[in-house]
Amino acid sequence: MTGRRLRTLVTGAASGIGLGVATHLAERGHLVWLTDLDADAVEGTAATLRARGLEARGLRLDVTSAADIEAVSAALEPDGPDLLVNNAGLQHVAPLEEFPRERWELLIAVMLTGSAMLTRAVLPGMRRRGFGRIVNVGSIHSLVASPYKSAYVAAKHGLVGFSKTIALETADCDVTINTVCPSYVRTPLVDAQIAAQARAHGLPEQEVVDEIMLRPMPKRAFVTIEELGGIVEFLASDVARNVTGQWIAVDGGWTAQ
């Protein structure tokens, strides 16, 4: 879809969606910087990809740290990134009355403020080079809500509004920003949610999968990492230069109902 060899920065890339997207892009010839709070994990992951002949580097990055963002941005200049994938995330489930303030602030800091500040850091280089793509990894919870996930839902909804705003601010150049909104993807984060809900409701884990997670999806199947990698690849391509400020639901028909 594009002849460009993209220099790509993926946050939260030690596992799950971030690792899957980074691997997908590296397999297609792009240079990928995998970043994560866990420096050892992300460098080990990058080393595994390099052993396969792929171009991958691991960097520690705490997206809530202004100093970390500045250091990583400086290390990557003047040659990138061309593509930023804001993926870092975490979850906390509790009624609002029992939601610790520090956990609320952390979720917003990682998934919304961190994405905004990292975008802010890389935009000048994208403008200077005349090309840039930003993909925020949102969620079905960017579009709908579930109880007990107030901070997560607020942060993911915020990414959609943020993308729309930055799309308008970058309309004068070949930079785009979009939010991919998948329903449940079978990652370690979702596995932890399955186990937690099984304990909370006294249900077998398979019943949680079938009756809680997949029931709202007419397709009744988890979204795959490969699907998300392909969508990010499309959004990063030249043919998607007029796709900006959009949210793309990958939800098995959830929001069609």
PDB file of C-alpha atoms in Angstrom:
ATOM      1  CA  MET A   1       0.000   0.000   0.000  1.00  0.00           C
ATOM      2  CA  THR A   2       3.002   2.287   0.328  1.00  0.00           C
ATOM      3  CA  GLY A   3       6.552   2.211  -0.959  1.00  0.00           C
ATOM      4  CA  ARG A   4       7.784   4.041   2.107  1.00  0.00           C
ATOM      5  CA  ARG A   5       9.945   2.317   4.661  1.00  0.00           C
ATOM      6  CA  LEU A   6       8.377   3.774   7.759  1.00  0.00           C
ATOM      7  CA  ARG A   7      10.261   4.524  10.921  1.00  0.00           C
ATOM      8  CA  THR A   8       7.710   3.534  13.518  1.00  0.00           C
ATOM      9  CA  LEU A   9       7.396   4.103  17.258  1.00  0.00           C
ATOM     10  CA  VAL A  10       4.981   1.868  19.169  1.00  0.00           C
ATOM     11  CA  THR A  11       4.224   2.407  22.861  1.00  0.00           C
ATOM     12  CA  GLY A  12       3.263  -0.392  25.220  1.00  0.00           C
ATOM     13  CA  ALA A  13       4.995  -2.795  22.854  1.00  0.00           C
ATOM     14  CA  ALA A  14       6.374  -5.444  25.225  1.00  0.00           C
ATOM     15  CA  SER A  15       3.256  -7.586  24.759  1.00  0.00           C
ATOM     16  CA  GLY A  16      -0.322  -7.667  23.500  1.00  0.00           C
ATOM     17  CA  ILE A  17      -1.591  -5.319  20.810  1.00  0.00           C
ATOM     18  CA  GLY A  18       1.550  -3.182  20.815  1.00  0.00           C
ATOM     19  CA  LEU A  19       3.826  -6.148  20.208  1.00  0.00           C
ATOM     20  CA  GLY A  20       1.494  -7.543  17.565  1.00  0.00           C
ATOM     21  CA  VAL A  21       1.294  -4.295  15.617  1.00  0.00           C
ATOM     22  CA  ALA A  22       5.045  -3.718  15.899  1.00  0.00           C
ATOM     23  CA  THR A  23       5.751  -7.239  14.656  1.00  0.00           C
ATOM     24  CA  HIS A  24       3.304  -6.875  11.753  1.00  0.00           C
ATOM     25  CA  LEU A  25       5.002  -3.686  10.592  1.00  0.00           C
ATOM     26  CA  ALA A  26       8.524  -5.030  11.076  1.00  0.00           C
ATOM     27  CA  GLU A  27       7.623  -8.062   8.974  1.00  0.00           C
ATOM     28  CA  ARG A  28       6.704  -5.671   6.177  1.00  0.00           C
ATOM     29  CA  GLY A  29      10.119  -4.048   6.139  1.00  0.00           C
ATOM     30  CA  HIS A  30       9.642  -1.105   8.465  1.00  0.00           C
ATOM     31  CA  LEU A  31      12.106  -0.064  11.151  1.00  0.00           C
ATOM     32  CA  VAL A  32      10.268  -0.338  14.463  1.00  0.00           C
ATOM     33  CA  TRP A  33      11.119   1.122  17.836  1.00  0.00           C
ATOM     34  CA  LEU A  34       9.307  -0.848  20.508  1.00  0.00           C
ATOM     35  CA  THR A  35       8.871   1.145  23.702  1.00  0.00           C
ATOM     36  CA  ASP A  36       7.551   0.152  27.086  1.00  0.00           C
ATOM     37  CA  LEU A  37       7.870   0.934  30.769  1.00  0.00           C
ATOM     38  CA  ASP A  38       9.521  -2.482  31.201  1.00  0.00           C
ATOM     39  CA  ALA A  39      12.948  -1.926  29.620  1.00  0.00           C
ATOM     40  CA  ASP A  40      14.129  -5.540  29.913  1.00  0.00           C
ATOM     41  CA  ALA A  41      10.962  -6.974  28.400  1.00  0.00           C
ATOM     42  CA  VAL A  42      10.888  -4.611  25.459  1.00  0.00           C
ATOM     43  CA  GLU A  43      14.588  -5.039  24.642  1.00  0.00           C
ATOM     44  CA  GLY A  44      14.195  -8.804  24.853  1.00  0.00           C
ATOM     45  CA  THR A  45      11.246  -8.613  22.486  1.00  0.00           C
ATOM     46  CA  ALA A  46      13.188  -6.426  20.059  1.00  0.00           C
ATOM     47  CA  ALA A  47      16.116  -8.847  20.191  1.00  0.00           C
ATOM     48  CA  THR A  48      13.778 -11.714  19.293  1.00  0.00           C
ATOM     49  CA  LEU A  49      12.581  -9.786  16.247  1.00  0.00           C
ATOM     50  CA  ARG A  50      16.154  -8.943  15.231  1.00  0.00           C
ATOM     51  CA  ALA A  51      17.035 -12.628  15.438  1.00  0.00           C
ATOM     52  CA  ARG A  52      14.418 -13.141  12.727  1.00  0.00           C
ATOM     53  CA  GLY A  53      16.177 -10.590  10.529  1.00  0.00           C
ATOM     54  CA  LEU A  54      13.710  -7.778  11.277  1.00  0.00           C
ATOM     55  CA  GLU A  55      14.662  -4.203  12.099  1.00  0.00           C
ATOM     56  CA  ALA A  56      13.595  -3.585  15.667  1.00  0.00           C
ATOM     57  CA  ARG A  57      14.972  -1.686  18.621  1.00  0.00           C
ATOM     58  CA  GLY A  58      13.797  -1.564  22.201  1.00  0.00           C
ATOM     59  CA  LEU A  59      13.588   1.592  24.284  1.00  0.00           C
ATOM     60  CA  ARG A  60      12.312   2.256  27.768  1.00  0.00           C
ATOM     61  CA  LEU A  61       9.568   4.876  27.755  1.00  0.00           C
ATOM     62  CA  ASP A  62       7.260   6.001  30.518  1.00  0.00           C
ATOM     63  CA  VAL A  63       4.633   7.980  28.609  1.00  0.00           C
ATOM     64  CA  THR A  64       3.667   9.827  31.795  1.00  0.00           C
ATOM     65  CA  SER A  65       7.195  11.259  32.096  1.00  0.00           C
ATOM     66  CA  ALA A  66       7.981  14.490  30.235  1.00  0.00           C
ATOM     67  CA  ALA A  67      11.690  13.743  30.612  1.00  0.00           C
ATOM     68  CA  ASP A  68      11.301  10.269  29.070  1.00  0.00           C
ATOM     69  CA  ILE A  69       9.292  11.631  26.149  1.00  0.00           C
ATOM     70  CA  GLU A  70      11.879  14.317  25.499  1.00  0.00           C
ATOM     71  CA  ALA A  71      14.775  11.846  25.703  1.00  0.00           C
ATOM     72  CA  VAL A  72      13.195   9.295  23.362  1.00  0.00           C
ATOM     73  CA  SER A  73      12.120  11.967  20.874  1.00  0.00           C
ATOM     74  CA  ALA A  74      15.646  13.401  20.815  1.00  0.00           C
ATOM     75  CA  ALA A  75      17.182   9.946  20.355  1.00  0.00           C
ATOM     76  CA  LEU A  76      15.027   9.266  17.289  1.00  0.00           C
ATOM     77  CA  GLU A  77      15.636  12.574  15.500  1.00  0.00           C
ATOM     78  CA  PRO A  78      16.334  13.657  12.821  1.00  0.00           C
ATOM     79  CA  ASP A  79      15.137  10.469  11.113  1.00  0.00           C
ATOM     80  CA  GLY A  80      11.833   9.623  12.709  1.00  0.00           C
ATOM     81  CA  PRO A  81       9.340   8.501  13.588  1.00  0.00           C
ATOM     82  CA  ASP A  82       7.145   8.642  10.506  1.00  0.00           C
ATOM     83  CA  LEU A  83       4.466   6.599  12.260  1.00  0.00           C
ATOM     84  CA  LEU A  84       3.498   6.860  15.916  1.00  0.00           C
ATOM     85  CA  VAL A  85       1.236   4.191  17.417  1.00  0.00           C
ATOM     86  CA  ASN A  86      -0.101   5.346  20.789  1.00  0.00           C
ATOM     87  CA  ASN A  87      -0.930   2.009  22.367  1.00  0.00           C
ATOM     88  CA  ALA A  88       0.234   2.058  26.010  1.00  0.00           C
ATOM     89  CA  GLY A  89      -2.629   1.277  28.339  1.00  0.00           C
ATOM     90  CA  LEU A  90      -3.822  -0.287  31.552  1.00  0.00           C
ATOM     91  CA  GLN A  91      -7.100  -1.043  33.291  1.00  0.00           C
ATOM     92  CA  HIS A  92      -8.681  -0.701  36.717  1.00  0.00           C
ATOM     93  CA  VAL A  93     -12.212  -1.902  37.443  1.00  0.00           C
ATOM     94  CA  ALA A  94     -14.184  -0.486  40.377  1.00  0.00           C
ATOM     95  CA  PRO A  95     -17.296   1.564  41.130  1.00  0.00           C
ATOM     96  CA  LEU A  96     -16.497   5.260  41.070  1.00  0.00           C
ATOM     97  CA  GLU A  97     -17.072   5.546  44.829  1.00  0.00           C
ATOM     98  CA  GLU A  98     -14.318   2.960  45.349  1.00  0.00           C
ATOM     99  CA  PHE A  99     -12.011   4.121  42.543  1.00  0.00           C
ATOM    100  CA  PRO A 100      -8.705   5.309  44.055  1.00  0.00           C
ATOM    101  CA  ARG A 101      -7.890   8.813  42.863  1.00  0.00           C
ATOM    102  CA  GLU A 102      -4.294   7.862  42.056  1.00  0.00           C
ATOM    103  CA  ARG A 103      -5.448   5.009  39.819  1.00  0.00           C
ATOM    104  CA  TRP A 104      -7.900   7.300  38.007  1.00  0.00           C
ATOM    105  CA  GLU A 105      -5.128   9.840  37.400  1.00  0.00           C
ATOM    106  CA  LEU A 106      -2.704   7.154  36.237  1.00  0.00           C
ATOM    107  CA  LEU A 107      -5.102   5.736  33.638  1.00  0.00           C
ATOM    108  CA  ILE A 108      -5.780   9.203  32.222  1.00  0.00           C
ATOM    109  CA  ALA A 109      -2.068  10.061  32.305  1.00  0.00           C
ATOM    110  CA  VAL A 110      -1.036   6.941  30.391  1.00  0.00           C
ATOM    111  CA  MET A 111      -3.788   6.631  27.800  1.00  0.00           C
ATOM    112  CA  LEU A 112      -4.813  10.232  27.130  1.00  0.00           C
ATOM    113  CA  THR A 113      -2.238  12.731  28.369  1.00  0.00           C
ATOM    114  CA  GLY A 114       0.667  10.471  27.435  1.00  0.00           C
ATOM    115  CA  SER A 115      -0.677  10.003  23.914  1.00  0.00           C
ATOM    116  CA  ALA A 116      -1.167  13.748  23.539  1.00  0.00           C
ATOM    117  CA  MET A 117       2.277  14.688  24.819  1.00  0.00           C
ATOM    118  CA  LEU A 118       4.073  12.094  22.705  1.00  0.00           C
ATOM    119  CA  THR A 119       2.143  13.285  19.652  1.00  0.00           C
ATOM    120  CA  ARG A 120       3.146  16.835  20.545  1.00  0.00           C
ATOM    121  CA  ALA A 121       6.796  15.768  20.670  1.00  0.00           C
ATOM    122  CA  VAL A 122       6.910  14.044  17.274  1.00  0.00           C
ATOM    123  CA  LEU A 123       4.741  16.431  15.251  1.00  0.00           C
ATOM    124  CA  PRO A 124       7.468  19.011  14.488  1.00  0.00           C
ATOM    125  CA  GLY A 125       9.656  16.336  12.895  1.00  0.00           C
ATOM    126  CA  MET A 126       6.758  14.986  10.847  1.00  0.00           C
ATOM    127  CA  ARG A 127       6.021  18.473   9.574  1.00  0.00           C
ATOM    128  CA  ARG A 128       9.675  19.064   8.751  1.00  0.00           C
ATOM    129  CA  ARG A 129       9.934  15.822   6.790  1.00  0.00           C
ATOM    130  CA  GLY A 130       6.578  16.387   5.069  1.00  0.00           C
ATOM    131  CA  PHE A 131       4.960  13.126   6.154  1.00  0.00           C
ATOM    132  CA  GLY A 132       3.510  11.639   9.308  1.00  0.00           C
ATOM    133  CA  ARG A 133       0.954   9.138  10.526  1.00  0.00           C
ATOM    134  CA  ILE A 134      -0.420   8.870  14.062  1.00  0.00           C
ATOM    135  CA  VAL A 135      -2.630   5.963  15.084  1.00  0.00           C
ATOM    136  CA  ASN A 136      -4.189   5.892  18.528  1.00  0.00           C
ATOM    137  CA  VAL A 137      -5.233   2.506  19.816  1.00  0.00           C
ATOM    138  CA  GLY A 138      -8.634   3.210  21.296  1.00  0.00           C
ATOM    139  CA  SER A 139     -11.243   0.637  22.189  1.00  0.00           C
ATOM    140  CA  ILE A 140     -14.884  -0.233  21.803  1.00  0.00           C
ATOM    141  CA  HIS A 141     -14.934   1.808  25.002  1.00  0.00           C
ATOM    142  CA  SER A 142     -14.023   4.849  22.921  1.00  0.00           C
ATOM    143  CA  LEU A 143     -17.605   4.571  21.621  1.00  0.00           C
ATOM    144  CA  VAL A 144     -19.705   2.852  24.281  1.00  0.00           C
ATOM    145  CA  ALA A 145     -19.442   2.427  28.041  1.00  0.00           C
ATOM    146  CA  SER A 146     -19.379  -0.385  30.567  1.00  0.00           C
ATOM    147  CA  PRO A 147     -19.916  -0.038  34.296  1.00  0.00           C
ATOM    148  CA  TYR A 148     -16.954   0.127  36.681  1.00  0.00           C
ATOM    149  CA  LYS A 149     -14.488   1.266  34.002  1.00  0.00           C
ATOM    150  CA  SER A 150     -14.972   5.023  34.330  1.00  0.00           C
ATOM    151  CA  ALA A 151     -11.344   6.107  33.944  1.00  0.00           C
ATOM    152  CA  TYR A 152     -10.669   3.739  31.034  1.00  0.00           C
ATOM    153  CA  VAL A 153     -13.841   4.762  29.211  1.00  0.00           C
ATOM    154  CA  ALA A 154     -13.111   8.456  29.786  1.00  0.00           C
ATOM    155  CA  ALA A 155      -9.557   8.127  28.476  1.00  0.00           C
ATOM    156  CA  LYS A 156     -10.558   6.117  25.415  1.00  0.00           C
ATOM    157  CA  HIS A 157     -13.431   8.479  24.574  1.00  0.00           C
ATOM    158  CA  GLY A 158     -10.963  11.324  24.941  1.00  0.00           C
ATOM    159  CA  LEU A 159      -8.676   9.839  22.283  1.00  0.00           C
ATOM    160  CA  VAL A 160     -11.424  10.193  19.676  1.00  0.00           C
ATOM    161  CA  GLY A 161     -11.917  13.882  20.436  1.00  0.00           C
ATOM    162  CA  PHE A 162      -8.183  14.427  20.570  1.00  0.00           C
ATOM    163  CA  SER A 163      -7.748  12.816  17.138  1.00  0.00           C
ATOM    164  CA  LYS A 164     -10.428  15.016  15.608  1.00  0.00           C
ATOM    165  CA  THR A 165      -8.758  18.145  16.969  1.00  0.00           C
ATOM    166  CA  ILE A 166      -5.247  17.246  15.804  1.00  0.00           C
ATOM    167  CA  ALA A 167      -6.621  16.251  12.389  1.00  0.00           C
ATOM    168  CA  LEU A 168      -7.791  19.835  11.968  1.00  0.00           C
ATOM    169  CA  GLU A 169      -4.496  21.227  13.232  1.00  0.00           C
ATOM    170  CA  THR A 170      -2.508  19.117  10.726  1.00  0.00           C
ATOM    171  CA  ALA A 171      -4.807  19.522   7.726  1.00  0.00           C
ATOM    172  CA  ASP A 172      -2.223  21.761   6.032  1.00  0.00           C
ATOM    173  CA  CYS A 173       0.297  18.926   5.580  1.00  0.00           C
ATOM    174  CA  ASP A 174       0.541  15.194   4.865  1.00  0.00           C
ATOM    175  CA  VAL A 175       0.021  14.184   8.485  1.00  0.00           C
ATOM    176  CA  THR A 176      -2.987  12.169   9.613  1.00  0.00           C
ATOM    177  CA  ILE A 177      -4.277  10.979  12.961  1.00  0.00           C
ATOM    178  CA  ASN A 178      -6.916   8.336  13.588  1.00  0.00           C
ATOM    179  CA  THR A 179      -8.185   6.091  16.362  1.00  0.00           C
ATOM    180  CA  VAL A 180      -8.660   2.351  15.940  1.00  0.00           C
ATOM    181  CA  CYS A 181     -11.426   1.090  18.234  1.00  0.00           C
ATOM    182  CA  PRO A 182     -11.370  -2.688  18.669  1.00  0.00           C
ATOM    183  CA  SER A 183     -13.705  -4.686  20.817  1.00  0.00           C
ATOM    184  CA  TYR A 184     -12.093  -7.434  22.845  1.00  0.00           C
ATOM    185  CA  VAL A 185      -8.709  -8.707  21.656  1.00  0.00           C
ATOM    186  CA  ARG A 186      -7.316 -11.787  23.408  1.00  0.00           C
ATOM    187  CA  THR A 187      -4.314 -10.211  25.125  1.00  0.00           C
ATOM    188  CA  PRO A 188      -2.840 -10.620  28.633  1.00  0.00           C
ATOM    189  CA  LEU A 189      -4.866  -7.554  29.704  1.00  0.00           C
ATOM    190  CA  VAL A 190      -8.129  -9.170  28.550  1.00  0.00           C
ATOM    191  CA  ASP A 191      -7.156 -12.524  30.078  1.00  0.00           C
ATOM    192  CA  ALA A 192      -6.765 -10.738  33.405  1.00  0.00           C
ATOM    193  CA  GLN A 193     -10.212  -9.174  32.967  1.00  0.00           C
ATOM    194  CA  ILE A 194     -11.731 -12.570  32.210  1.00  0.00           C
ATOM    195  CA  ALA A 195     -10.258 -14.036  35.381  1.00  0.00           C
ATOM    196  CA  ALA A 196     -11.350 -11.033  37.467  1.00  0.00           C
ATOM    197  CA  GLN A 197     -14.920 -11.125  36.164  1.00  0.00           C
ATOM    198  CA  ALA A 198     -15.114 -14.871  36.705  1.00  0.00           C
ATOM    199  CA  ARG A 199     -14.166 -14.365  40.341  1.00  0.00           C
ATOM    200  CA  ALA A 200     -16.501 -11.388  40.785  1.00  0.00           C
ATOM    201  CA  HIS A 201     -19.536 -13.134  39.277  1.00  0.00           C
ATOM    202  CA  GLY A 202     -18.780 -16.684  40.398  1.00  0.00           C
ATOM    203  CA  LEU A 203     -18.794 -17.896  36.787  1.00  0.00           C
ATOM    204  CA  PRO A 204     -16.541 -20.209  34.777  1.00  0.00           C
ATOM    205  CA  GLU A 205     -14.129 -18.201  32.622  1.00  0.00           C
ATOM    206  CA  GLN A 206     -15.600 -19.584  29.386  1.00  0.00           C
ATOM    207  CA  GLU A 207     -19.017 -18.331  30.431  1.00  0.00           C
ATOM    208  CA  VAL A 208     -17.526 -14.870  30.999  1.00  0.00           C
ATOM    209  CA  VAL A 209     -16.116 -15.014  27.465  1.00  0.00           C
ATOM    210  CA  ASP A 210     -19.353 -16.203  25.879  1.00  0.00           C
ATOM    211  CA  GLU A 211     -21.964 -14.316  27.898  1.00  0.00           C
ATOM    212  CA  ILE A 212     -20.226 -11.089  28.894  1.00  0.00           C
ATOM    213  CA  MET A 213     -17.454 -10.308  26.425  1.00  0.00           C
ATOM    214  CA  LEU A 214     -18.619 -11.745  23.116  1.00  0.00           C
ATOM    215  CA  ARG A 215     -22.390 -11.469  23.538  1.00  0.00           C
ATOM    216  CA  PRO A 216     -22.556  -7.804  22.329  1.00  0.00           C
ATOM    217  CA  MET A 217     -20.645  -8.781  19.150  1.00  0.00           C
ATOM    218  CA  PRO A 218     -22.813 -10.320  16.419  1.00  0.00           C
ATOM    219  CA  LYS A 219     -19.675 -11.969  15.011  1.00  0.00           C
ATOM    220  CA  ARG A 220     -19.097 -13.616  18.424  1.00  0.00           C
ATOM    221  CA  ALA A 221     -15.321 -13.751  17.955  1.00  0.00           C
ATOM    222  CA  PHE A 222     -12.354 -11.946  19.461  1.00  0.00           C
ATOM    223  CA  VAL A 223     -10.631  -9.392  17.246  1.00  0.00           C
ATOM    224  CA  THR A 224      -7.181 -10.638  16.237  1.00  0.00           C
ATOM    225  CA  ILE A 225      -3.837  -8.897  16.463  1.00  0.00           C
ATOM    226  CA  GLU A 226      -3.343  -9.551  12.752  1.00  0.00           C
ATOM    227  CA  GLU A 227      -6.518  -7.627  11.916  1.00  0.00           C
ATOM    228  CA  LEU A 228      -5.337  -4.619  13.894  1.00  0.00           C
ATOM    229  CA  GLY A 229      -1.879  -4.758  12.334  1.00  0.00           C
ATOM    230  CA  GLY A 230      -3.406  -4.671   8.861  1.00  0.00           C
ATOM    231  CA  ILE A 231      -5.613  -1.699   9.728  1.00  0.00           C
ATOM    232  CA  VAL A 232      -2.672   0.255  11.136  1.00  0.00           C
ATOM    233  CA  GLU A 233      -0.693  -0.595   7.996  1.00  0.00           C
ATOM    234  CA  PHE A 234      -3.509   0.802   5.851  1.00  0.00           C
ATOM    235  CA  LEU A 235      -3.818   4.000   7.902  1.00  0.00           C
ATOM    236  CA  ALA A 236      -0.057   4.510   7.576  1.00  0.00           C
ATOM    237  CA  SER A 237      -0.125   4.227   3.798  1.00  0.00           C
ATOM    238  CA  ASP A 238      -0.178   6.902   1.120  1.00  0.00           C
ATOM    239  CA  VAL A 239      -3.658   5.876  -0.028  1.00  0.00           C
ATOM    240  CA  ALA A 240      -5.033   6.821   3.401  1.00  0.00           C
ATOM    241  CA  ARG A 241      -3.809  10.428   3.253  1.00  0.00           C
ATOM    242  CA  ASN A 242      -7.396  11.706   3.350  1.00  0.00           C
ATOM    243  CA  VAL A 243      -8.434   9.434   6.202  1.00  0.00           C
ATOM    244  CA  THR A 244      -7.893  11.614   9.242  1.00  0.00           C
ATOM    245  CA  GLY A 245      -9.706  12.491  12.436  1.00  0.00           C
ATOM    246  CA  GLN A 246     -11.642   9.238  12.164  1.00  0.00           C
ATOM    247  CA  TRP A 247     -12.482   6.430  14.528  1.00  0.00           C
ATOM    248  CA  ILE A 248     -12.537   2.969  13.010  1.00  0.00           C
ATOM    249  CA  ALA A 249     -14.617   0.421  14.895  1.00  0.00           C
ATOM    250  CA  VAL A 250     -13.314  -3.149  14.688  1.00  0.00           C
ATOM    251  CA  ASP A 251     -16.096  -4.589  16.776  1.00  0.00           C
ATOM    252  CA  GLY A 252     -17.792  -7.509  15.055  1.00  0.00           C
ATOM    253  CA  GLY A 253     -20.923  -5.432  14.566  1.00  0.00           C
ATOM    254  CA  TRP A 254     -21.253  -4.233  18.192  1.00  0.00           C
ATOM    255  CA  THR A 255     -21.995  -0.591  17.301  1.00  0.00           C
ATOM    256  CA  ALA A 256     -24.184  -1.517  14.318  1.00  0.00           C
ATOM    257  CA  GLN A 257     -26.988  -2.519  16.683  1.00  0.00           C
TER     258      GLN A 257
END
